[in-house]
Amino acid sequence: MPPKNATWLKRTVPDHAAGWTLEQFLRQEMGVSGRLIQRLTRIRGIRWNKEETFLGRKVRAGDEVAVKLKPRGSAAPREVKERVPLLWKDSRALVVAKPAGMASHAEGPRSGTTLVDVLRAQLSRPEQNAGVHLVHRLDRPTSGALLVARDALAHAQLDQLLRDGQIERSYLARVAGHIEQDELAIDAPIGRDESHATRRKVDPAGQPARSRVRVLARDEQTTLVQLWPETGRTHQLRVHLAHLGHPILGDRLYGGPEHARLLLHAWKLGFALPWRHGERVEVSAEPPTELAPPTA
């Protein structure tokens, strides 16, 4: 029997899955990756009709399959007044609009109120799921769409999509000067800048980093661009644009012209939900006026 204090995600086997092995059901119906199945097996975190069993067991319509969810922290939500817009949600994940100037998660004793703090308070009503597991990060000065899982299994599933390059993310930025090419790809490894505590730099010995750039508009002194990070290195877009000689406006860390804020915005997210048979989700976060794309 599962321990009473454990949290379990349960699914009933539908008619079309009768005769599948338990492993097939976990992979195809619940969207559990092979790596996560191995981990769940090690911690005895898989149940068939409330009993432990083997992955090759054939399931029948009406059987109950459960996997163990490991909550990440049970601290009471901090009392915060801030709220953030929810751009999309279902029972296991949501997309929020992070404001510029708010840290995604605690970065140290001076982090202030973080997005995680706000969401834990905002989702703490009994009818809500207060789980908050960030699938990716946005730098403190960056605004826009951020994907959040609401339980540990959903986080593992979405994290795997991110690692496999199956979550499409695009950003808007306004950069200094004119980028002459309408479209370009940047393939420049990124490593730490040993002369600064937080700064990164293009470094041939660094980690692979790839970004795509499309010019949306040019004015006398700046260029509005849409960006797609194909890898997820710290400060990747900021480093790549500065490396091109076109730092983002407001990016003091990488030599950008002065501006009231960093003009970098996470605009669009696209992904398929593993627990809804690949149902496609497309979400966009309205950009600030300075980053609004030109209308056709």
PDB file of C-alpha atoms in Angstrom:
ATOM      1  CA  MET A   1       0.000   0.000   0.000  1.00  0.00           C
ATOM      2  CA  PRO A   2       1.276   3.516  -0.742  1.00  0.00           C
ATOM      3  CA  PRO A   3       2.307   5.483   2.340  1.00  0.00           C
ATOM      4  CA  LYS A   4      -0.449   7.753   3.521  1.00  0.00           C
ATOM      5  CA  ASN A   5       1.759  10.836   3.534  1.00  0.00           C
ATOM      6  CA  ALA A   6       2.907  10.410  -0.079  1.00  0.00           C
ATOM      7  CA  THR A   7       1.413  12.348  -2.987  1.00  0.00           C
ATOM      8  CA  TRP A   8       0.428  10.206  -5.980  1.00  0.00           C
ATOM      9  CA  LEU A   9      -0.724  11.032  -9.491  1.00  0.00           C
ATOM     10  CA  LYS A  10      -3.397   8.506 -10.476  1.00  0.00           C
ATOM     11  CA  ARG A  11      -4.841   7.486 -13.842  1.00  0.00           C
ATOM     12  CA  THR A  12      -7.542   4.981 -14.740  1.00  0.00           C
ATOM     13  CA  VAL A  13      -6.737   2.724 -17.697  1.00  0.00           C
ATOM     14  CA  PRO A  14      -9.149   3.520 -20.583  1.00  0.00           C
ATOM     15  CA  ASP A  15     -10.550   0.875 -22.916  1.00  0.00           C
ATOM     16  CA  HIS A  16      -8.112   1.648 -25.721  1.00  0.00           C
ATOM     17  CA  ALA A  17      -5.113   0.916 -23.469  1.00  0.00           C
ATOM     18  CA  ALA A  18      -6.320  -2.502 -22.279  1.00  0.00           C
ATOM     19  CA  GLY A  19      -3.641  -5.095 -22.949  1.00  0.00           C
ATOM     20  CA  TRP A  20      -0.749  -2.636 -22.877  1.00  0.00           C
ATOM     21  CA  THR A  21       2.133  -3.316 -20.528  1.00  0.00           C
ATOM     22  CA  LEU A  22       2.408  -1.083 -17.494  1.00  0.00           C
ATOM     23  CA  GLU A  23       5.524   0.504 -19.005  1.00  0.00           C
ATOM     24  CA  GLN A  24       3.671   1.246 -22.264  1.00  0.00           C
ATOM     25  CA  PHE A  25       0.865   2.880 -20.298  1.00  0.00           C
ATOM     26  CA  LEU A  26       3.297   5.012 -18.306  1.00  0.00           C
ATOM     27  CA  ARG A  27       5.079   6.168 -21.451  1.00  0.00           C
ATOM     28  CA  GLN A  28       2.198   6.610 -23.887  1.00  0.00           C
ATOM     29  CA  GLU A  29      -0.759   7.530 -21.684  1.00  0.00           C
ATOM     30  CA  MET A  30       0.928   9.346 -18.802  1.00  0.00           C
ATOM     31  CA  GLY A  31       3.902  10.752 -20.714  1.00  0.00           C
ATOM     32  CA  VAL A  32       6.530   9.431 -18.287  1.00  0.00           C
ATOM     33  CA  SER A  33      10.022   9.286 -19.808  1.00  0.00           C
ATOM     34  CA  GLY A  34      12.193   6.180 -19.659  1.00  0.00           C
ATOM     35  CA  ARG A  35      14.650   7.949 -17.365  1.00  0.00           C
ATOM     36  CA  LEU A  36      11.881   8.913 -14.952  1.00  0.00           C
ATOM     37  CA  ILE A  37      10.466   5.360 -15.024  1.00  0.00           C
ATOM     38  CA  GLN A  38      13.897   4.107 -13.927  1.00  0.00           C
ATOM     39  CA  ARG A  39      13.998   6.629 -11.099  1.00  0.00           C
ATOM     40  CA  LEU A  40      10.462   5.796  -9.983  1.00  0.00           C
ATOM     41  CA  THR A  41      11.316   2.092 -10.029  1.00  0.00           C
ATOM     42  CA  ARG A  42      14.306   2.703  -7.749  1.00  0.00           C
ATOM     43  CA  ILE A  43      12.194   4.561  -5.191  1.00  0.00           C
ATOM     44  CA  ARG A  44       9.269   2.104  -5.498  1.00  0.00           C
ATOM     45  CA  GLY A  45       7.169   4.920  -6.874  1.00  0.00           C
ATOM     46  CA  ILE A  46       4.899   3.025  -9.300  1.00  0.00           C
ATOM     47  CA  ARG A  47       1.648   1.319  -8.287  1.00  0.00           C
ATOM     48  CA  TRP A  48      -0.874  -0.844 -10.126  1.00  0.00           C
ATOM     49  CA  ASN A  49      -4.209  -1.072  -8.278  1.00  0.00           C
ATOM     50  CA  LYS A  50      -2.407   0.194  -5.137  1.00  0.00           C
ATOM     51  CA  GLU A  51       0.182  -2.588  -5.295  1.00  0.00           C
ATOM     52  CA  GLU A  52       3.791  -2.802  -6.421  1.00  0.00           C
ATOM     53  CA  THR A  53       4.233  -4.804  -9.607  1.00  0.00           C
ATOM     54  CA  PHE A  54       6.548  -5.265 -12.605  1.00  0.00           C
ATOM     55  CA  LEU A  55       6.701  -3.043 -15.687  1.00  0.00           C
ATOM     56  CA  GLY A  56       5.785  -5.884 -18.042  1.00  0.00           C
ATOM     57  CA  ARG A  57       2.406  -6.504 -16.388  1.00  0.00           C
ATOM     58  CA  LYS A  58      -0.550  -6.215 -18.768  1.00  0.00           C
ATOM     59  CA  VAL A  59      -3.099  -3.638 -17.653  1.00  0.00           C
ATOM     60  CA  ARG A  60      -6.867  -3.883 -18.052  1.00  0.00           C
ATOM     61  CA  ALA A  61      -9.535  -1.254 -18.591  1.00  0.00           C
ATOM     62  CA  GLY A  62     -10.488   0.232 -15.228  1.00  0.00           C
ATOM     63  CA  ASP A  63      -7.154  -0.531 -13.546  1.00  0.00           C
ATOM     64  CA  GLU A  64      -5.628   2.276 -11.501  1.00  0.00           C
ATOM     65  CA  VAL A  65      -2.026   3.257 -12.201  1.00  0.00           C
ATOM     66  CA  ALA A  66      -0.282   5.679  -9.847  1.00  0.00           C
ATOM     67  CA  VAL A  67       3.146   7.312  -9.772  1.00  0.00           C
ATOM     68  CA  LYS A  68       4.696   9.017  -6.791  1.00  0.00           C
ATOM     69  CA  LEU A  69       5.149  12.771  -6.844  1.00  0.00           C
ATOM     70  CA  LYS A  70       7.931  14.194  -4.724  1.00  0.00           C
ATOM     71  CA  PRO A  71       6.996  17.682  -3.532  1.00  0.00           C
ATOM     72  CA  ARG A  72       9.890  20.163  -3.644  1.00  0.00           C
ATOM     73  CA  GLY A  73       9.625  21.940  -0.357  1.00  0.00           C
ATOM     74  CA  SER A  74       6.619  22.371   1.903  1.00  0.00           C
ATOM     75  CA  ALA A  75       7.314  25.772   3.398  1.00  0.00           C
ATOM     76  CA  ALA A  76       4.289  27.947   3.961  1.00  0.00           C
ATOM     77  CA  PRO A  77       3.829  30.625   1.297  1.00  0.00           C
ATOM     78  CA  ARG A  78       5.343  34.003   2.164  1.00  0.00           C
ATOM     79  CA  GLU A  79       2.849  36.772   2.687  1.00  0.00           C
ATOM     80  CA  VAL A  80       3.150  38.789  -0.513  1.00  0.00           C
ATOM     81  CA  LYS A  81       0.738  41.234  -2.099  1.00  0.00           C
ATOM     82  CA  GLU A  82       2.046  41.026  -5.668  1.00  0.00           C
ATOM     83  CA  ARG A  83       0.175  39.017  -8.277  1.00  0.00           C
ATOM     84  CA  VAL A  84       1.226  38.030 -11.780  1.00  0.00           C
ATOM     85  CA  PRO A  85      -1.018  37.423 -14.816  1.00  0.00           C
ATOM     86  CA  LEU A  86      -1.718  33.788 -15.672  1.00  0.00           C
ATOM     87  CA  LEU A  87      -1.563  33.534 -19.462  1.00  0.00           C
ATOM     88  CA  TRP A  88      -2.591  29.868 -19.661  1.00  0.00           C
ATOM     89  CA  LYS A  89      -3.174  27.055 -17.202  1.00  0.00           C
ATOM     90  CA  ASP A  90      -4.401  23.528 -16.755  1.00  0.00           C
ATOM     91  CA  SER A  91      -4.341  21.232 -13.720  1.00  0.00           C
ATOM     92  CA  ARG A  92      -0.624  20.432 -14.086  1.00  0.00           C
ATOM     93  CA  ALA A  93       1.102  23.456 -15.594  1.00  0.00           C
ATOM     94  CA  LEU A  94       0.697  27.150 -16.258  1.00  0.00           C
ATOM     95  CA  VAL A  95       2.340  29.998 -18.131  1.00  0.00           C
ATOM     96  CA  VAL A  96       2.754  33.301 -16.311  1.00  0.00           C
ATOM     97  CA  ALA A  97       3.821  36.796 -17.354  1.00  0.00           C
ATOM     98  CA  LYS A  98       6.879  37.627 -15.257  1.00  0.00           C
ATOM     99  CA  PRO A  99       7.373  41.364 -14.729  1.00  0.00           C
ATOM    100  CA  ALA A 100      10.748  42.979 -15.360  1.00  0.00           C
ATOM    101  CA  GLY A 101      12.718  43.504 -12.155  1.00  0.00           C
ATOM    102  CA  MET A 102      11.424  40.406 -10.332  1.00  0.00           C
ATOM    103  CA  ALA A 103      13.774  37.469  -9.750  1.00  0.00           C
ATOM    104  CA  SER A 104      12.438  34.122 -10.943  1.00  0.00           C
ATOM    105  CA  HIS A 105      13.683  32.367  -7.795  1.00  0.00           C
ATOM    106  CA  ALA A 106      15.826  33.162  -4.770  1.00  0.00           C
ATOM    107  CA  GLU A 107      19.334  34.264  -5.782  1.00  0.00           C
ATOM    108  CA  GLY A 108      20.554  35.064  -2.276  1.00  0.00           C
ATOM    109  CA  PRO A 109      19.496  36.860   0.904  1.00  0.00           C
ATOM    110  CA  ARG A 110      18.748  40.082  -1.016  1.00  0.00           C
ATOM    111  CA  SER A 111      16.544  38.551  -3.715  1.00  0.00           C
ATOM    112  CA  GLY A 112      13.410  40.229  -2.390  1.00  0.00           C
ATOM    113  CA  THR A 113      10.036  38.853  -3.411  1.00  0.00           C
ATOM    114  CA  THR A 114      10.531  36.294  -6.179  1.00  0.00           C
ATOM    115  CA  LEU A 115       8.197  34.898  -8.800  1.00  0.00           C
ATOM    116  CA  VAL A 116       8.172  31.608  -6.893  1.00  0.00           C
ATOM    117  CA  ASP A 117       7.058  33.471  -3.731  1.00  0.00           C
ATOM    118  CA  VAL A 118       4.269  35.224  -5.628  1.00  0.00           C
ATOM    119  CA  LEU A 119       2.984  32.039  -7.250  1.00  0.00           C
ATOM    120  CA  ARG A 120       3.058  30.055  -4.014  1.00  0.00           C
ATOM    121  CA  ALA A 121       0.875  32.734  -2.432  1.00  0.00           C
ATOM    122  CA  GLN A 122      -1.291  33.247  -5.500  1.00  0.00           C
ATOM    123  CA  LEU A 123      -2.005  29.507  -5.899  1.00  0.00           C
ATOM    124  CA  SER A 124      -2.300  28.626  -2.224  1.00  0.00           C
ATOM    125  CA  ARG A 125      -6.086  28.467  -1.990  1.00  0.00           C
ATOM    126  CA  PRO A 126      -7.355  24.960  -1.153  1.00  0.00           C
ATOM    127  CA  GLU A 127      -8.938  24.483  -4.578  1.00  0.00           C
ATOM    128  CA  GLN A 128      -5.641  25.331  -6.286  1.00  0.00           C
ATOM    129  CA  ASN A 129      -2.459  23.290  -6.649  1.00  0.00           C
ATOM    130  CA  ALA A 130       0.270  25.276  -4.900  1.00  0.00           C
ATOM    131  CA  GLY A 131       3.146  23.350  -6.495  1.00  0.00           C
ATOM    132  CA  VAL A 132       5.602  25.738  -8.183  1.00  0.00           C
ATOM    133  CA  HIS A 133       8.392  24.190 -10.284  1.00  0.00           C
ATOM    134  CA  LEU A 134       9.968  26.532 -12.823  1.00  0.00           C
ATOM    135  CA  VAL A 135      10.653  24.725 -16.099  1.00  0.00           C
ATOM    136  CA  HIS A 136      13.067  27.434 -17.259  1.00  0.00           C
ATOM    137  CA  ARG A 137      14.335  30.778 -15.971  1.00  0.00           C
ATOM    138  CA  LEU A 138      14.161  34.409 -16.993  1.00  0.00           C
ATOM    139  CA  ASP A 139      16.809  36.859 -15.794  1.00  0.00           C
ATOM    140  CA  ARG A 140      15.593  39.391 -13.230  1.00  0.00           C
ATOM    141  CA  PRO A 141      15.433  42.310 -15.732  1.00  0.00           C
ATOM    142  CA  THR A 142      13.698  40.221 -18.430  1.00  0.00           C
ATOM    143  CA  SER A 143       9.894  40.217 -18.691  1.00  0.00           C
ATOM    144  CA  GLY A 144       7.513  37.808 -20.357  1.00  0.00           C
ATOM    145  CA  ALA A 145       6.184  34.268 -20.628  1.00  0.00           C
ATOM    146  CA  LEU A 146       7.528  31.629 -18.259  1.00  0.00           C
ATOM    147  CA  LEU A 147       6.421  27.989 -18.014  1.00  0.00           C
ATOM    148  CA  VAL A 148       5.722  26.551 -14.564  1.00  0.00           C
ATOM    149  CA  ALA A 149       4.896  22.958 -13.614  1.00  0.00           C
ATOM    150  CA  ARG A 150       2.460  22.325 -10.780  1.00  0.00           C
ATOM    151  CA  ASP A 151       3.796  18.951  -9.657  1.00  0.00           C
ATOM    152  CA  ALA A 152       7.131  17.138  -9.770  1.00  0.00           C
ATOM    153  CA  LEU A 153       6.139  14.686 -12.498  1.00  0.00           C
ATOM    154  CA  ALA A 154       4.887  17.459 -14.779  1.00  0.00           C
ATOM    155  CA  HIS A 155       8.170  19.257 -14.126  1.00  0.00           C
ATOM    156  CA  ALA A 156      10.178  16.187 -15.146  1.00  0.00           C
ATOM    157  CA  GLN A 157       8.097  15.759 -18.305  1.00  0.00           C
ATOM    158  CA  LEU A 158       8.371  19.402 -19.361  1.00  0.00           C
ATOM    159  CA  ASP A 159      12.049  19.552 -18.441  1.00  0.00           C
ATOM    160  CA  GLN A 160      12.641  16.613 -20.787  1.00  0.00           C
ATOM    161  CA  LEU A 161      10.833  18.476 -23.580  1.00  0.00           C
ATOM    162  CA  LEU A 162      13.074  21.475 -22.947  1.00  0.00           C
ATOM    163  CA  ARG A 163      16.222  19.328 -23.033  1.00  0.00           C
ATOM    164  CA  ASP A 164      15.049  17.732 -26.283  1.00  0.00           C
ATOM    165  CA  GLY A 165      14.456  21.130 -27.894  1.00  0.00           C
ATOM    166  CA  GLN A 166      10.696  20.580 -28.065  1.00  0.00           C
ATOM    167  CA  ILE A 167       9.668  23.767 -26.274  1.00  0.00           C
ATOM    168  CA  GLU A 168       9.759  26.671 -28.707  1.00  0.00           C
ATOM    169  CA  ARG A 169      10.697  29.992 -27.130  1.00  0.00           C
ATOM    170  CA  SER A 170      11.003  33.321 -28.876  1.00  0.00           C
ATOM    171  CA  TYR A 171      11.963  36.711 -27.509  1.00  0.00           C
ATOM    172  CA  LEU A 172      11.808  40.334 -28.566  1.00  0.00           C
ATOM    173  CA  ALA A 173      14.688  42.731 -28.031  1.00  0.00           C
ATOM    174  CA  ARG A 174      15.702  46.198 -29.113  1.00  0.00           C
ATOM    175  CA  VAL A 175      19.408  46.463 -29.761  1.00  0.00           C
ATOM    176  CA  ALA A 176      21.886  49.228 -30.435  1.00  0.00           C
ATOM    177  CA  GLY A 177      22.724  50.034 -34.034  1.00  0.00           C
ATOM    178  CA  HIS A 178      21.613  48.440 -37.292  1.00  0.00           C
ATOM    179  CA  ILE A 179      21.832  44.699 -37.846  1.00  0.00           C
ATOM    180  CA  GLU A 180      22.340  44.565 -41.600  1.00  0.00           C
ATOM    181  CA  GLN A 181      21.220  40.980 -42.250  1.00  0.00           C
ATOM    182  CA  ASP A 182      17.494  40.295 -42.034  1.00  0.00           C
ATOM    183  CA  GLU A 183      18.105  36.835 -40.555  1.00  0.00           C
ATOM    184  CA  LEU A 184      21.164  35.191 -39.077  1.00  0.00           C
ATOM    185  CA  ALA A 185      22.274  32.323 -36.876  1.00  0.00           C
ATOM    186  CA  ILE A 186      24.788  32.702 -34.062  1.00  0.00           C
ATOM    187  CA  ASP A 187      26.868  29.675 -33.060  1.00  0.00           C
ATOM    188  CA  ALA A 188      29.243  30.879 -30.360  1.00  0.00           C
ATOM    189  CA  PRO A 189      30.129  28.906 -27.195  1.00  0.00           C
ATOM    190  CA  ILE A 190      29.605  30.681 -23.885  1.00  0.00           C
ATOM    191  CA  GLY A 191      31.656  30.451 -20.698  1.00  0.00           C
ATOM    192  CA  ARG A 192      32.167  32.375 -17.476  1.00  0.00           C
ATOM    193  CA  ASP A 193      33.943  35.706 -17.488  1.00  0.00           C
ATOM    194  CA  GLU A 194      36.474  35.178 -14.702  1.00  0.00           C
ATOM    195  CA  SER A 195      36.846  38.939 -14.255  1.00  0.00           C
ATOM    196  CA  HIS A 196      33.230  39.337 -13.094  1.00  0.00           C
ATOM    197  CA  ALA A 197      31.039  37.412 -10.635  1.00  0.00           C
ATOM    198  CA  THR A 198      27.986  37.058 -12.877  1.00  0.00           C
ATOM    199  CA  ARG A 199      29.002  37.998 -16.402  1.00  0.00           C
ATOM    200  CA  ARG A 200      29.398  35.470 -19.210  1.00  0.00           C
ATOM    201  CA  LYS A 201      31.369  35.765 -22.453  1.00  0.00           C
ATOM    202  CA  VAL A 202      31.849  34.067 -25.788  1.00  0.00           C
ATOM    203  CA  ASP A 203      34.590  31.508 -25.167  1.00  0.00           C
ATOM    204  CA  PRO A 204      35.775  28.819 -27.620  1.00  0.00           C
ATOM    205  CA  ALA A 205      36.255  26.523 -24.619  1.00  0.00           C
ATOM    206  CA  GLY A 206      32.768  27.246 -23.268  1.00  0.00           C
ATOM    207  CA  GLN A 207      29.498  25.358 -23.615  1.00  0.00           C
ATOM    208  CA  PRO A 208      27.849  25.180 -27.055  1.00  0.00           C
ATOM    209  CA  ALA A 209      25.353  28.015 -27.559  1.00  0.00           C
ATOM    210  CA  ARG A 210      23.187  28.703 -30.592  1.00  0.00           C
ATOM    211  CA  SER A 211      20.665  31.486 -31.253  1.00  0.00           C
ATOM    212  CA  ARG A 212      18.656  32.644 -34.254  1.00  0.00           C
ATOM    213  CA  VAL A 213      17.896  36.287 -35.021  1.00  0.00           C
ATOM    214  CA  ARG A 214      15.283  37.882 -37.269  1.00  0.00           C
ATOM    215  CA  VAL A 215      15.079  41.631 -37.827  1.00  0.00           C
ATOM    216  CA  LEU A 216      11.547  43.016 -37.430  1.00  0.00           C
ATOM    217  CA  ALA A 217      12.198  46.750 -37.762  1.00  0.00           C
ATOM    218  CA  ARG A 218      14.964  49.344 -37.868  1.00  0.00           C
ATOM    219  CA  ASP A 219      14.932  52.988 -36.842  1.00  0.00           C
ATOM    220  CA  GLU A 220      17.671  55.620 -36.823  1.00  0.00           C
ATOM    221  CA  GLN A 221      19.658  54.160 -33.937  1.00  0.00           C
ATOM    222  CA  THR A 222      18.237  50.743 -33.015  1.00  0.00           C
ATOM    223  CA  THR A 223      16.991  47.431 -34.406  1.00  0.00           C
ATOM    224  CA  LEU A 224      13.966  45.467 -33.177  1.00  0.00           C
ATOM    225  CA  VAL A 225      14.646  41.729 -33.369  1.00  0.00           C
ATOM    226  CA  GLN A 226      12.922  38.432 -32.696  1.00  0.00           C
ATOM    227  CA  LEU A 227      15.205  35.839 -31.108  1.00  0.00           C
ATOM    228  CA  TRP A 228      15.122  32.067 -30.715  1.00  0.00           C
ATOM    229  CA  PRO A 229      17.560  30.480 -28.231  1.00  0.00           C
ATOM    230  CA  GLU A 230      18.321  26.957 -29.438  1.00  0.00           C
ATOM    231  CA  THR A 231      20.285  26.214 -26.274  1.00  0.00           C
ATOM    232  CA  GLY A 232      19.777  27.505 -22.753  1.00  0.00           C
ATOM    233  CA  ARG A 233      22.990  29.078 -21.504  1.00  0.00           C
ATOM    234  CA  THR A 234      22.959  31.765 -18.823  1.00  0.00           C
ATOM    235  CA  HIS A 235      22.512  35.232 -20.392  1.00  0.00           C
ATOM    236  CA  GLN A 236      22.749  33.566 -23.813  1.00  0.00           C
ATOM    237  CA  LEU A 237      20.833  36.104 -25.892  1.00  0.00           C
ATOM    238  CA  ARG A 238      22.445  39.040 -24.120  1.00  0.00           C
ATOM    239  CA  VAL A 239      25.940  37.630 -24.655  1.00  0.00           C
ATOM    240  CA  HIS A 240      25.336  36.731 -28.299  1.00  0.00           C
ATOM    241  CA  LEU A 241      23.928  40.134 -29.217  1.00  0.00           C
ATOM    242  CA  ALA A 242      26.752  41.949 -27.438  1.00  0.00           C
ATOM    243  CA  HIS A 243      29.209  39.678 -29.272  1.00  0.00           C
ATOM    244  CA  LEU A 244      27.656  40.820 -32.558  1.00  0.00           C
ATOM    245  CA  GLY A 245      28.316  44.414 -31.569  1.00  0.00           C
ATOM    246  CA  HIS A 246      24.624  45.113 -30.963  1.00  0.00           C
ATOM    247  CA  PRO A 247      23.985  44.949 -27.192  1.00  0.00           C
ATOM    248  CA  ILE A 248      20.433  45.179 -25.903  1.00  0.00           C
ATOM    249  CA  LEU A 249      19.223  48.592 -24.761  1.00  0.00           C
ATOM    250  CA  GLY A 250      19.361  48.833 -20.986  1.00  0.00           C
ATOM    251  CA  ASP A 251      21.866  45.962 -20.642  1.00  0.00           C
ATOM    252  CA  ARG A 252      24.502  47.566 -18.436  1.00  0.00           C
ATOM    253  CA  LEU A 253      26.198  44.225 -17.804  1.00  0.00           C
ATOM    254  CA  TYR A 254      27.013  43.777 -21.492  1.00  0.00           C
ATOM    255  CA  GLY A 255      27.565  47.344 -22.633  1.00  0.00           C
ATOM    256  CA  GLY A 256      24.070  48.263 -23.786  1.00  0.00           C
ATOM    257  CA  PRO A 257      22.973  51.912 -24.093  1.00  0.00           C
ATOM    258  CA  GLU A 258      21.240  53.437 -21.085  1.00  0.00           C
ATOM    259  CA  HIS A 259      17.521  52.768 -20.788  1.00  0.00           C
ATOM    260  CA  ALA A 260      14.994  52.572 -17.960  1.00  0.00           C
ATOM    261  CA  ARG A 261      14.894  48.753 -18.258  1.00  0.00           C
ATOM    262  CA  LEU A 262      16.445  45.896 -20.198  1.00  0.00           C
ATOM    263  CA  LEU A 263      14.545  45.731 -23.492  1.00  0.00           C
ATOM    264  CA  LEU A 264      14.350  41.945 -23.622  1.00  0.00           C
ATOM    265  CA  HIS A 265      10.965  40.207 -23.449  1.00  0.00           C
ATOM    266  CA  ALA A 266      10.017  36.510 -23.566  1.00  0.00           C
ATOM    267  CA  TRP A 267       7.287  36.774 -26.180  1.00  0.00           C
ATOM    268  CA  LYS A 268       6.056  33.336 -27.228  1.00  0.00           C
ATOM    269  CA  LEU A 269       6.035  29.764 -25.933  1.00  0.00           C
ATOM    270  CA  GLY A 270       4.930  26.673 -27.847  1.00  0.00           C
ATOM    271  CA  PHE A 271       4.895  23.095 -26.577  1.00  0.00           C
ATOM    272  CA  ALA A 272       2.948  19.828 -26.613  1.00  0.00           C
ATOM    273  CA  LEU A 273       1.371  18.524 -23.399  1.00  0.00           C
ATOM    274  CA  PRO A 274       2.612  14.985 -22.626  1.00  0.00           C
ATOM    275  CA  TRP A 275      -0.416  14.293 -20.428  1.00  0.00           C
ATOM    276  CA  ARG A 276      -2.892  15.357 -23.124  1.00  0.00           C
ATOM    277  CA  HIS A 277      -1.635  13.134 -25.933  1.00  0.00           C
ATOM    278  CA  GLY A 278       0.510  15.893 -27.411  1.00  0.00           C
ATOM    279  CA  GLU A 279      -2.145  18.627 -27.437  1.00  0.00           C
ATOM    280  CA  ARG A 280      -0.434  21.782 -28.669  1.00  0.00           C
ATOM    281  CA  VAL A 281      -0.251  24.924 -26.525  1.00  0.00           C
ATOM    282  CA  GLU A 282       0.753  28.313 -27.956  1.00  0.00           C
ATOM    283  CA  VAL A 283       1.018  31.262 -25.560  1.00  0.00           C
ATOM    284  CA  SER A 284       2.212  34.833 -26.003  1.00  0.00           C
ATOM    285  CA  ALA A 285       2.920  37.592 -23.481  1.00  0.00           C
ATOM    286  CA  GLU A 286       2.085  41.118 -24.618  1.00  0.00           C
ATOM    287  CA  PRO A 287       5.324  43.079 -24.996  1.00  0.00           C
ATOM    288  CA  PRO A 288       5.981  46.593 -23.697  1.00  0.00           C
ATOM    289  CA  THR A 289       5.412  49.442 -26.153  1.00  0.00           C
ATOM    290  CA  GLU A 290       9.113  49.765 -27.028  1.00  0.00           C
ATOM    291  CA  LEU A 291       9.137  46.134 -28.195  1.00  0.00           C
ATOM    292  CA  ALA A 292       5.793  45.947 -29.987  1.00  0.00           C
ATOM    293  CA  PRO A 293       6.308  44.302 -33.406  1.00  0.00           C
ATOM    294  CA  PRO A 294       5.187  46.374 -36.392  1.00  0.00           C
ATOM    295  CA  THR A 295       1.698  45.604 -37.643  1.00  0.00           C
ATOM    296  CA  ALA A 296       1.290  44.331 -41.188  1.00  0.00           C
TER     297      ALA A 296
END
